[in-house]
Short mmCIF file of C-alpha atoms (C1' of nucleotides) in Angstrom, two decimals:
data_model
loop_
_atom_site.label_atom_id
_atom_site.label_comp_id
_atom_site.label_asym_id
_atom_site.label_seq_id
_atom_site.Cartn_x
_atom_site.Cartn_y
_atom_site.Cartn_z
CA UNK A 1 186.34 224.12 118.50
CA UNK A 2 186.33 220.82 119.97
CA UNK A 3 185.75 221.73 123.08
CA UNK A 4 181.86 222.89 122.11
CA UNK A 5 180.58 219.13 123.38
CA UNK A 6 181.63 218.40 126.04
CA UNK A 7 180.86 222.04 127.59
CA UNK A 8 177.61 221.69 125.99
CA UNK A 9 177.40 219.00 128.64
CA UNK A 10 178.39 219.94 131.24
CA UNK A 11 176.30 223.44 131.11
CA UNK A 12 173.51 221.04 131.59
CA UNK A 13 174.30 220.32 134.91
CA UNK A 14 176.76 223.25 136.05
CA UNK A 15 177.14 227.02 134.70
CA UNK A 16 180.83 227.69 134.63
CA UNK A 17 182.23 231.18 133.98
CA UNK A 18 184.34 231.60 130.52
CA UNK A 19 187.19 232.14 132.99
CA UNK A 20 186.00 228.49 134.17
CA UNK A 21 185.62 227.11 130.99
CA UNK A 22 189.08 228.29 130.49
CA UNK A 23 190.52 226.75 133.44
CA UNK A 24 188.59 223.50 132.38
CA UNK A 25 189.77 223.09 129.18
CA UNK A 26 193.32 223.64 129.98
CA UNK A 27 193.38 220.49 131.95
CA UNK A 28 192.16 218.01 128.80
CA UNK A 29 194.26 216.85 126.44
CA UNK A 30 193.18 215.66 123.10
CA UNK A 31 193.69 212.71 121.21
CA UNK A 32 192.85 210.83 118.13
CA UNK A 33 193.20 207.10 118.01
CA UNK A 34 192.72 204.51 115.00
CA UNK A 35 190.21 201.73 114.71
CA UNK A 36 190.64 198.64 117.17
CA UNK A 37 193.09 200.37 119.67
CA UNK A 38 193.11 199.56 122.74
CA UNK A 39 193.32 202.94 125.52
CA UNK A 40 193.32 200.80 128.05
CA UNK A 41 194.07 196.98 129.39
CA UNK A 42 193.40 194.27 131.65
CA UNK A 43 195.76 195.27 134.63
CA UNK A 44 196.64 198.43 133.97
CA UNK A 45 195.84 201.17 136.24
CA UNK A 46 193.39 203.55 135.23
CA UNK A 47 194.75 207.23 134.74
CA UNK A 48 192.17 208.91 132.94
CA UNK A 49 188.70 209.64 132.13
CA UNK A 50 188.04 209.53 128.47
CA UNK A 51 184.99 212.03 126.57
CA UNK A 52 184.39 210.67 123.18
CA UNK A 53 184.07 213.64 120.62
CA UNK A 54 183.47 211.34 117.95
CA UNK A 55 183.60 207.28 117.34
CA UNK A 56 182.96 205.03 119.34
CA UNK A 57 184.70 203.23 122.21
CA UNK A 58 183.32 199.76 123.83
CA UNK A 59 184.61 198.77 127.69
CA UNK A 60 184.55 194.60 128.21
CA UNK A 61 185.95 192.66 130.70
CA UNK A 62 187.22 188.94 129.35
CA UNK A 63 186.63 186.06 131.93
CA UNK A 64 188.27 182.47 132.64
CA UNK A 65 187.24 180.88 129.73
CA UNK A 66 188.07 183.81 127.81
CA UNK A 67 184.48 185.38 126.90
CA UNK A 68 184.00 188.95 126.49
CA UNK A 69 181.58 190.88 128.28
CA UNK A 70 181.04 194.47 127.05
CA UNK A 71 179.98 196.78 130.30
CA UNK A 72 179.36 200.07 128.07
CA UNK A 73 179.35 201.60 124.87
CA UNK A 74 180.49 205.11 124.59
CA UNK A 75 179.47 207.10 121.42
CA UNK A 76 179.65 210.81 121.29
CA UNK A 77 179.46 212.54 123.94
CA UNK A 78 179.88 209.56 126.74
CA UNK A 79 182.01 209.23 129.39
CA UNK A 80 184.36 205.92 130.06
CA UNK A 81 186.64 205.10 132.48
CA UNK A 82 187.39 201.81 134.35
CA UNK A 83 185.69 203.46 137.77
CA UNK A 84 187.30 200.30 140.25
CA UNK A 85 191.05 201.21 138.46
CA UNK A 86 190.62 204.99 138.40
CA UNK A 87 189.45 205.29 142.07
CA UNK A 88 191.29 203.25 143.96
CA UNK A 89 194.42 203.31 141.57
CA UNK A 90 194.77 199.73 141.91
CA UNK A 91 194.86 197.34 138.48
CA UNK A 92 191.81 197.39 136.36
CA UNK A 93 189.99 194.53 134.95
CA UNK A 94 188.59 196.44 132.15
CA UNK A 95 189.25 196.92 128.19
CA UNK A 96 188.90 199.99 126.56
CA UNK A 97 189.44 199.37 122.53
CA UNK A 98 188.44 201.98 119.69
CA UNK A 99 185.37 200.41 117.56
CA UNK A 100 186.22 202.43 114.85
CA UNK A 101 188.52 206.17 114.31
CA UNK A 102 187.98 208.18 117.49
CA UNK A 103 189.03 211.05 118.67
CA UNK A 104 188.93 211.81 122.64
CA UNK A 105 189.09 214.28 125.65
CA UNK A 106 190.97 212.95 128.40
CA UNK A 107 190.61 214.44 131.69
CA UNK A 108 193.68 212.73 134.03
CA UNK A 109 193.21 212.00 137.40
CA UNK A 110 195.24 214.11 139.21
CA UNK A 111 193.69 217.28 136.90
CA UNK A 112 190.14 215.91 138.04
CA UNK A 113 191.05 216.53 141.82
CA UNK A 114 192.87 219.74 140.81
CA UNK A 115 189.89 220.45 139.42
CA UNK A 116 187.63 219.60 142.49
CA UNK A 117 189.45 222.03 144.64
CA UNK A 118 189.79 225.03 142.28
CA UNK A 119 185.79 224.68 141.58
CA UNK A 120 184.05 222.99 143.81
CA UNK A 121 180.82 223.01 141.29
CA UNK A 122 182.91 219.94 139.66
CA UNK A 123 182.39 217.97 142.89
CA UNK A 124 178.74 218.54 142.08
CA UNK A 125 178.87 217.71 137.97
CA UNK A 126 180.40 214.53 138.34
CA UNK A 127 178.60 213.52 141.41
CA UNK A 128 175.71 213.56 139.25
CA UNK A 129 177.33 212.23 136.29
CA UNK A 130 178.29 209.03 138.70
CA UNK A 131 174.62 209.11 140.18
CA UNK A 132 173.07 208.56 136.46
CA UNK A 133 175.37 205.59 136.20
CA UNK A 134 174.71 204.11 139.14
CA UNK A 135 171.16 203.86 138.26
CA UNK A 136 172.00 203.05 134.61
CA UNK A 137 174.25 200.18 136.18
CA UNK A 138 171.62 198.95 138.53
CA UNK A 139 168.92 198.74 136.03
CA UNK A 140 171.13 196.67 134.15
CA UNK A 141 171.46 194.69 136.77
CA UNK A 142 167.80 194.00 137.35
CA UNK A 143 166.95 193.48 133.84
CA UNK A 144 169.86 190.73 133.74
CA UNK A 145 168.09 189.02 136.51
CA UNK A 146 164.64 189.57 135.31
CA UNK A 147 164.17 189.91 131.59
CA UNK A 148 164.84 187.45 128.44
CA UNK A 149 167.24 188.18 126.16
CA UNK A 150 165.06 189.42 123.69
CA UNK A 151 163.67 191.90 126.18
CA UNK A 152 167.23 193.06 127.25
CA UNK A 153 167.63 192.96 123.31
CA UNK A 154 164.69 195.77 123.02
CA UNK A 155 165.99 197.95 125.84
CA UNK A 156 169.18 198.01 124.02
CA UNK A 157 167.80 199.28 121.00
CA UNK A 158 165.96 202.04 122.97
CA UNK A 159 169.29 203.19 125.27
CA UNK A 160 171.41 203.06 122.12
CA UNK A 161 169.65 203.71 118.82
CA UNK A 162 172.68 205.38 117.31
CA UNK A 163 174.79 202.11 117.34
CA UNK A 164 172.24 199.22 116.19
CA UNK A 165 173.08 199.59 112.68
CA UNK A 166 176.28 200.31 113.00
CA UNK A 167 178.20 198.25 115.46
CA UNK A 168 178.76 194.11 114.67
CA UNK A 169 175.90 192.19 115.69
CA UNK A 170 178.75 189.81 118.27
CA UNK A 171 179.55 193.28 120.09
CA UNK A 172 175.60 193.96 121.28
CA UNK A 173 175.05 189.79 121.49
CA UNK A 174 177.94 190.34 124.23
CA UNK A 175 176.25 193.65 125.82
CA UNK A 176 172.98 191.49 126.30
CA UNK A 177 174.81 188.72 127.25
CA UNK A 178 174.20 185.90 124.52
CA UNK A 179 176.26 184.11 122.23
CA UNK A 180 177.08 185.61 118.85
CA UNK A 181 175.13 182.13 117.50
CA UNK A 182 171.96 182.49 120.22
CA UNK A 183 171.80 186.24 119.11
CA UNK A 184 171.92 185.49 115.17
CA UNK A 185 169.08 182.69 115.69
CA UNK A 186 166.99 184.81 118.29
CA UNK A 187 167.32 187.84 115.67
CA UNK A 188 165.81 185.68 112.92
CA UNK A 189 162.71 184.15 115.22
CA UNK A 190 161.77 188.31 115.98
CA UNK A 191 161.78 189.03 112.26
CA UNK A 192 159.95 185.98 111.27
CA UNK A 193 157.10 186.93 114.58
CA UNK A 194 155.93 190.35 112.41
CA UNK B 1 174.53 208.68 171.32
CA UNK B 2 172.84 207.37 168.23
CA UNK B 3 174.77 209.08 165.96
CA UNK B 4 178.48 207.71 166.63
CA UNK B 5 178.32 205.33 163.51
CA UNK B 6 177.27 207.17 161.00
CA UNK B 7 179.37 210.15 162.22
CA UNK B 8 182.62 207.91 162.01
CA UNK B 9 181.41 206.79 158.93
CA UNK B 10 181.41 210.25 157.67
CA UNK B 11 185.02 211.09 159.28
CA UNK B 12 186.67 208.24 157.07
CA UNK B 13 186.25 210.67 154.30
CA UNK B 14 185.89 214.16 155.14
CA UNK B 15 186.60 215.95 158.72
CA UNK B 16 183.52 217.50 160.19
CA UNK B 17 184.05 220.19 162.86
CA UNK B 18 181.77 219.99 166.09
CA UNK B 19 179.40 222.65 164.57
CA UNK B 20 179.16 221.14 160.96
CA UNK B 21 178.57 217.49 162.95
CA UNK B 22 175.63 219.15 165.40
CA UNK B 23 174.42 220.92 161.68
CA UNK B 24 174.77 217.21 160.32
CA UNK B 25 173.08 215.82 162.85
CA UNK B 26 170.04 217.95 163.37
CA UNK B 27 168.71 217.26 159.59
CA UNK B 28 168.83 213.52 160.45
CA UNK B 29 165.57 211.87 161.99
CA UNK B 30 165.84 208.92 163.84
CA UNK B 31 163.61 206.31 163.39
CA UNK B 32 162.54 202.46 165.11
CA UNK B 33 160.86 200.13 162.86
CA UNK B 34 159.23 196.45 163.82
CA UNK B 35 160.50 193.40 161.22
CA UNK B 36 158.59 192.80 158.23
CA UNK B 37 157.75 196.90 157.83
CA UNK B 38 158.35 198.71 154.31
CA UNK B 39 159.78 201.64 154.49
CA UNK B 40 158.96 201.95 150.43
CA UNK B 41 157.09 200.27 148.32
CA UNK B 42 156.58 199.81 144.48
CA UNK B 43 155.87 203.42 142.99
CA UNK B 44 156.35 205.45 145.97
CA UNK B 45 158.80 208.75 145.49
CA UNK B 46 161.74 208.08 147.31
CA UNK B 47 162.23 211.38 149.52
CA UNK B 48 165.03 209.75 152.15
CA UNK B 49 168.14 208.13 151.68
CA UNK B 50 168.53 205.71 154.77
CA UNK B 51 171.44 204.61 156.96
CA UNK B 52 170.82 201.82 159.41
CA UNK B 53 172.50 202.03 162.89
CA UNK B 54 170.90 198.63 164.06
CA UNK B 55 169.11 195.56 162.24
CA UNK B 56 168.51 195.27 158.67
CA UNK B 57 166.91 195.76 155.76
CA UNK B 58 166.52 194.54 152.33
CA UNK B 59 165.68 196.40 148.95
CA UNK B 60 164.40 194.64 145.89
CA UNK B 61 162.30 194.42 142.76
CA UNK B 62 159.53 192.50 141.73
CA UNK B 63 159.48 191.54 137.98
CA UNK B 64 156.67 190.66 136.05
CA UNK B 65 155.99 187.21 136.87
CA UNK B 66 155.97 187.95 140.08
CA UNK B 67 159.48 187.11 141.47
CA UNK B 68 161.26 189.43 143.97
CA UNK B 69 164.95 189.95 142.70
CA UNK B 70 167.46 191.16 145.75
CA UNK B 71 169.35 194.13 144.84
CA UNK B 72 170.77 195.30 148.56
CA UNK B 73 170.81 194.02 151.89
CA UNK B 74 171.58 197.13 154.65
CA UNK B 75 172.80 195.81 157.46
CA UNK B 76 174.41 198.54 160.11
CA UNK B 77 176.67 201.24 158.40
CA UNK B 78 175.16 201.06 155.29
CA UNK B 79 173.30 203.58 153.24
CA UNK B 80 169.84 202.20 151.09
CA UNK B 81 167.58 204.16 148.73
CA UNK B 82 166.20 203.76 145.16
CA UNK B 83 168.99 205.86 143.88
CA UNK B 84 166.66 206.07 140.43
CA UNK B 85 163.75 207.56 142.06
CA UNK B 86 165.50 209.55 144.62
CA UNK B 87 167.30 211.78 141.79
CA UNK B 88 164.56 212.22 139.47
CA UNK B 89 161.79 212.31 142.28
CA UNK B 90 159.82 210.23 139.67
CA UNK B 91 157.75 206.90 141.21
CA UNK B 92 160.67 204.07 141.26
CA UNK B 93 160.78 200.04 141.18
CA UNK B 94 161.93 199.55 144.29
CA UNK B 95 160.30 197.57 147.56
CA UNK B 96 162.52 198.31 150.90
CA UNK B 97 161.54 196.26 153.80
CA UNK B 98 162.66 195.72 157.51
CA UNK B 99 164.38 191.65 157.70
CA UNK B 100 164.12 192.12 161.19
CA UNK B 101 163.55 195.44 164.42
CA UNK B 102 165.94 197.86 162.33
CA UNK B 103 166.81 201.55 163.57
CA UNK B 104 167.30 203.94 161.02
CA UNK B 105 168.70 207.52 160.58
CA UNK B 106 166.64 209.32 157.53
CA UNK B 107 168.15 212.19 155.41
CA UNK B 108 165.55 214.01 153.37
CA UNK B 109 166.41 215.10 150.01
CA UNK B 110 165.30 218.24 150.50
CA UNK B 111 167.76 218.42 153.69
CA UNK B 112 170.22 216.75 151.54
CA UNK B 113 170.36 219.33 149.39
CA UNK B 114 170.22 222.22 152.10
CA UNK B 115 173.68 220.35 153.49
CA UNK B 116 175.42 220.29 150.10
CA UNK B 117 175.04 224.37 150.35
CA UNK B 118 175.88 224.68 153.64
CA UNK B 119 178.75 222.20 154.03
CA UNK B 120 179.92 221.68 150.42
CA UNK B 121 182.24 218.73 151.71
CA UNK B 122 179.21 216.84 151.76
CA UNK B 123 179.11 216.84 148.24
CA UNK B 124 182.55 215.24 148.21
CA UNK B 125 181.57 212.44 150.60
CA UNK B 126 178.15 211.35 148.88
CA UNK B 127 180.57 211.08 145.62
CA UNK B 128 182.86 209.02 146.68
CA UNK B 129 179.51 207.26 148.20
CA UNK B 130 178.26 206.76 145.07
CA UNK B 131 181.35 205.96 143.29
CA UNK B 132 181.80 203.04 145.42
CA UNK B 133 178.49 201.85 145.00
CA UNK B 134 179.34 202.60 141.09
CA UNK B 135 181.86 200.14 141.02
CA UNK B 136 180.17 197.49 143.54
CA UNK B 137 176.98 197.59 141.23
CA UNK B 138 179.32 196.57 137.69
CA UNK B 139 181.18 194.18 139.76
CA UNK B 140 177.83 192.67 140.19
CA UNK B 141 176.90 192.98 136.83
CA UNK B 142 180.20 191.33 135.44
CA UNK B 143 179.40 188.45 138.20
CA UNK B 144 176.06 187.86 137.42
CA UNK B 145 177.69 187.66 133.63
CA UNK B 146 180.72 185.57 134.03
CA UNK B 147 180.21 183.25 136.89
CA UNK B 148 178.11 180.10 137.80
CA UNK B 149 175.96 180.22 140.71
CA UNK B 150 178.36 179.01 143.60
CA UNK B 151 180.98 181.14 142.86
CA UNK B 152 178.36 184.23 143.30
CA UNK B 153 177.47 182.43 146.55
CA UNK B 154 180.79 182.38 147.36
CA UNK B 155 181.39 186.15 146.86
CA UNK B 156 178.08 186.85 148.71
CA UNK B 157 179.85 185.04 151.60
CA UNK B 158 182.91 187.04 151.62
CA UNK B 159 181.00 190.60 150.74
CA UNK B 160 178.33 190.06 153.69
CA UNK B 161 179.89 187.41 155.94
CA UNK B 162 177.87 189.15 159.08
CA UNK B 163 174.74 188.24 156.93
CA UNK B 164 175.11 184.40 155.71
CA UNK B 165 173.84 182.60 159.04
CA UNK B 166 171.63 185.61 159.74
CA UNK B 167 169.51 185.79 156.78
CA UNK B 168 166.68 182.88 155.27
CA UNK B 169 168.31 181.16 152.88
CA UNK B 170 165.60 182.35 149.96
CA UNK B 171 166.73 185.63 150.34
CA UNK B 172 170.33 184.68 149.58
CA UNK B 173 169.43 182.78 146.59
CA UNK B 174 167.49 185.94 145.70
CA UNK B 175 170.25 188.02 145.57
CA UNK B 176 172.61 185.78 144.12
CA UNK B 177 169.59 185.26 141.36
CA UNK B 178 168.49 181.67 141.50
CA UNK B 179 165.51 180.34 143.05
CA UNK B 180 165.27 178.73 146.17
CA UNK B 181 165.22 175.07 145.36
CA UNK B 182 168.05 175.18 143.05
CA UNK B 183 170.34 177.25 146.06
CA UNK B 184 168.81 174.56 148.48
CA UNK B 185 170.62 171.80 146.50
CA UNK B 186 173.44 173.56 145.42
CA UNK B 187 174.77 173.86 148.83
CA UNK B 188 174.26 169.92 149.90
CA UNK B 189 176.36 169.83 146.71
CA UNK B 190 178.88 172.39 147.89
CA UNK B 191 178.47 170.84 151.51
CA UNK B 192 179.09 166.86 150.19
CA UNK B 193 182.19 168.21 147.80
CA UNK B 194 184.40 168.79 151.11
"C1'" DT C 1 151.38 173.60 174.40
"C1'" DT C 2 149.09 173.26 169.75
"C1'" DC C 3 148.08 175.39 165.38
"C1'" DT C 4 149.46 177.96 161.38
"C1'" DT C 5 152.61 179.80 158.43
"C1'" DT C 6 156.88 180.10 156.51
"C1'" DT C 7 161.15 177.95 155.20
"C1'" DC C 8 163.83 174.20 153.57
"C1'" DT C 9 164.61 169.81 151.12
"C1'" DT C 10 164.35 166.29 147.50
"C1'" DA C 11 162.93 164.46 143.06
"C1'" DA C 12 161.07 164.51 138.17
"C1'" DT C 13 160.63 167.05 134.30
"C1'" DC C 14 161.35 171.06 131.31
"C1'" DT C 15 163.56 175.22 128.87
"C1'" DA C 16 166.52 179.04 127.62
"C1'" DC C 17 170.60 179.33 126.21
"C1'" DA C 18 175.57 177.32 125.37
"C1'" DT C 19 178.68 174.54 122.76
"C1'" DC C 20 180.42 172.36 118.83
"C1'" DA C 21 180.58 172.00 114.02
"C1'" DA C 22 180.22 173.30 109.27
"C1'" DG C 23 179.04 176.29 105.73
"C1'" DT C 24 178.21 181.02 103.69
"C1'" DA C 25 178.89 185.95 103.01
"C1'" DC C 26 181.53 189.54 103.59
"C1'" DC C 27 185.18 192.94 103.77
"C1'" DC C 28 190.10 194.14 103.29
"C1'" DT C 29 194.59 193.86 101.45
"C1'" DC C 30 197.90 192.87 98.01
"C1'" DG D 1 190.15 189.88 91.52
"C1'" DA D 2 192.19 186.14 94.22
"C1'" DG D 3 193.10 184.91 98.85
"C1'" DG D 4 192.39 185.21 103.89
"C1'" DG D 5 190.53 186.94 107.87
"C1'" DT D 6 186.29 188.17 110.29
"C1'" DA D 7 181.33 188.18 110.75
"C1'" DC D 8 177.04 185.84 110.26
"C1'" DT D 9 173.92 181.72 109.80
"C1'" DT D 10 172.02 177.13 110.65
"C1'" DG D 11 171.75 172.54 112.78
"C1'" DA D 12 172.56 168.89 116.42
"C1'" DT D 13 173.36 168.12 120.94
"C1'" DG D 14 174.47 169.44 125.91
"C1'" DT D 15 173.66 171.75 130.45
"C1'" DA D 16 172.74 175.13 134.22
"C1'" DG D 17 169.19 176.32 136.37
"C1'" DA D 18 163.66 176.78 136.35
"C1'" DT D 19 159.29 174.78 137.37
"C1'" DT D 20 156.13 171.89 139.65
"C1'" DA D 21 154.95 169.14 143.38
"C1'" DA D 22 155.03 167.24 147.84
"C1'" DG D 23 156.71 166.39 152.29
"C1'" DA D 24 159.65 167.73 156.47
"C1'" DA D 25 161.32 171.04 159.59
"C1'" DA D 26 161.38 175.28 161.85
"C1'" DA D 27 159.47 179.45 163.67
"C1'" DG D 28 155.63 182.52 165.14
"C1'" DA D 29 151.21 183.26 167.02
"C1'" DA D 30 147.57 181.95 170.19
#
DNA sequence: TTCTTTTCTTAATCTACATCAAGTACCCTC
DNA sequence: GAGGGTACTTGATGTAGATTAAGAAAAGAA
């Protein structure tokens, strides 16, 4: 079943009922998307929160002069969502684009609040699903201030292990916020240090 | 009363009656503190989450060369904590220190927790709490990606503007993530440009 | 008040990283 | 298996912001 992940984690947090589970499931729909689609654009408004089953989605915002920034990488069993767009239902500044074939969970907006009134434990769930992110976010945050990019290049490695091999090297020069060039030069100066 | 802000803070997102606001209330502790006092320090457990009613206070790291990096100013209304040790109850990063007098209102965890039983709207509002702080924290990050120095300034003006003549100058340029010399001459630039 | 400490300014020099440019190694597709 | 994107590398030069240093101004403490 492809439903076995994503209840998998949520039991972590919350113990729902089969009945529950039932309820739950009804609400997602499933999808399976190509390599380098996008879900989601630069003002659109956000309808949906997406659980990756399997593939591997990226979220980046472009700026003024038209450089990416990724803000997340969701493999497996990750959650993505532009969070300004879906809460406030306003236009989103975010990309969401397929690294390679995906398929998804999508749990719409309207189903999520459905959701939070027929049981309440879901209130709880994602409240702590948005509390790990918040401290994921602001540890970002602090290591952009404080940390080189070789050190934000190491933490990487750690938080995502899955990906290094596996995604192009421009993708997590962006994450750690480098140029694809600065990244392919530092790269070469930390093999050549062993 | 002491408690009319952060009991009309509450009401903008969930309705309290009279005996879930006295319940409310009595878990709350009220507390004075002189300027210059930390309420946590590097490696401490956080055990409160804090909402100032007067004053202010500041919360921020200190990396390993030795430089303090802003992460939050709380001036009155807002909510401060290191969200990272508060959840996992494990010691956190974070320094929070009285800018000036402050009076605070402290929620234990453990009472925290007691109120998400008791009154499970409350699990409702501290979502959409931390939702918002969610998306304030990756607006940050995308700033502190995608834009030069004065145009962080300038959205530190229009995000605090009860703080910018309030506040030394070095803890601005803290936040905003550039030392102090380099903010001191940035605005004489900013200042001659007019 | 005076003394001490902290904050702010200005200037010279330095560095991590960006930009521009050009070449090389890949895949994909037909 | 030839052509055309896309990804990666390497080099030369440019720049935002850091560091160091020193003095001026402001704010607390006594």
């Amino acid at each position: 079943m492809p439903f076995s992940l994503i209840l998998n984690n949520i039991a972590k947090h919350i113990h729902l009922t089969n009945d529950e589970q039932d309820i739950f499931t009804a609400y997602l729909q499933s999808k399976t998307i190509k390599r380098k689609q996008f879900m989601l654009t630069d003002g659109d408004i956000c309808k949906y929160s997406i659980f990756v089953t399997s593939g591997c989605l990226r979220g980046y915002t472009v700026d003024k002069s038209g450089i990416e920034h990724v803000l997340s990488f969701a493999p497996p069993g990750w959650w993505i969502a532009d969070m300004y767009s879906l809460i406030s239902q306003k236009p989103g500044i975010l990309n969401i684009e397929t690294l390679e074939d995906t398929e998804v969970l999508l749990l719409s907006k309207v189903n999520q609040e459905k959701l939070y009134l027929q049981i309440p434990k879901f209130e709880h769930f994602f409240r702590v699903l948005v509390e790990n992110s918040l401290v994921a976010s602001q540890q970002r945050l602090i290591d952009s201030l404080s940390l080189t990019a070789e050190e934000r290049y190491n933490n990487f490695c750690k938080r995502y292990p899955t990906l290094i091999d596996h995604l192009p090297q421009k993708q997590i020069a962006s994450y750690i916020g480098v140029t694809p060039e600065f990244f392919s030069r530092m790269r070469s100066v930390m093999v050549r240090k062993r």
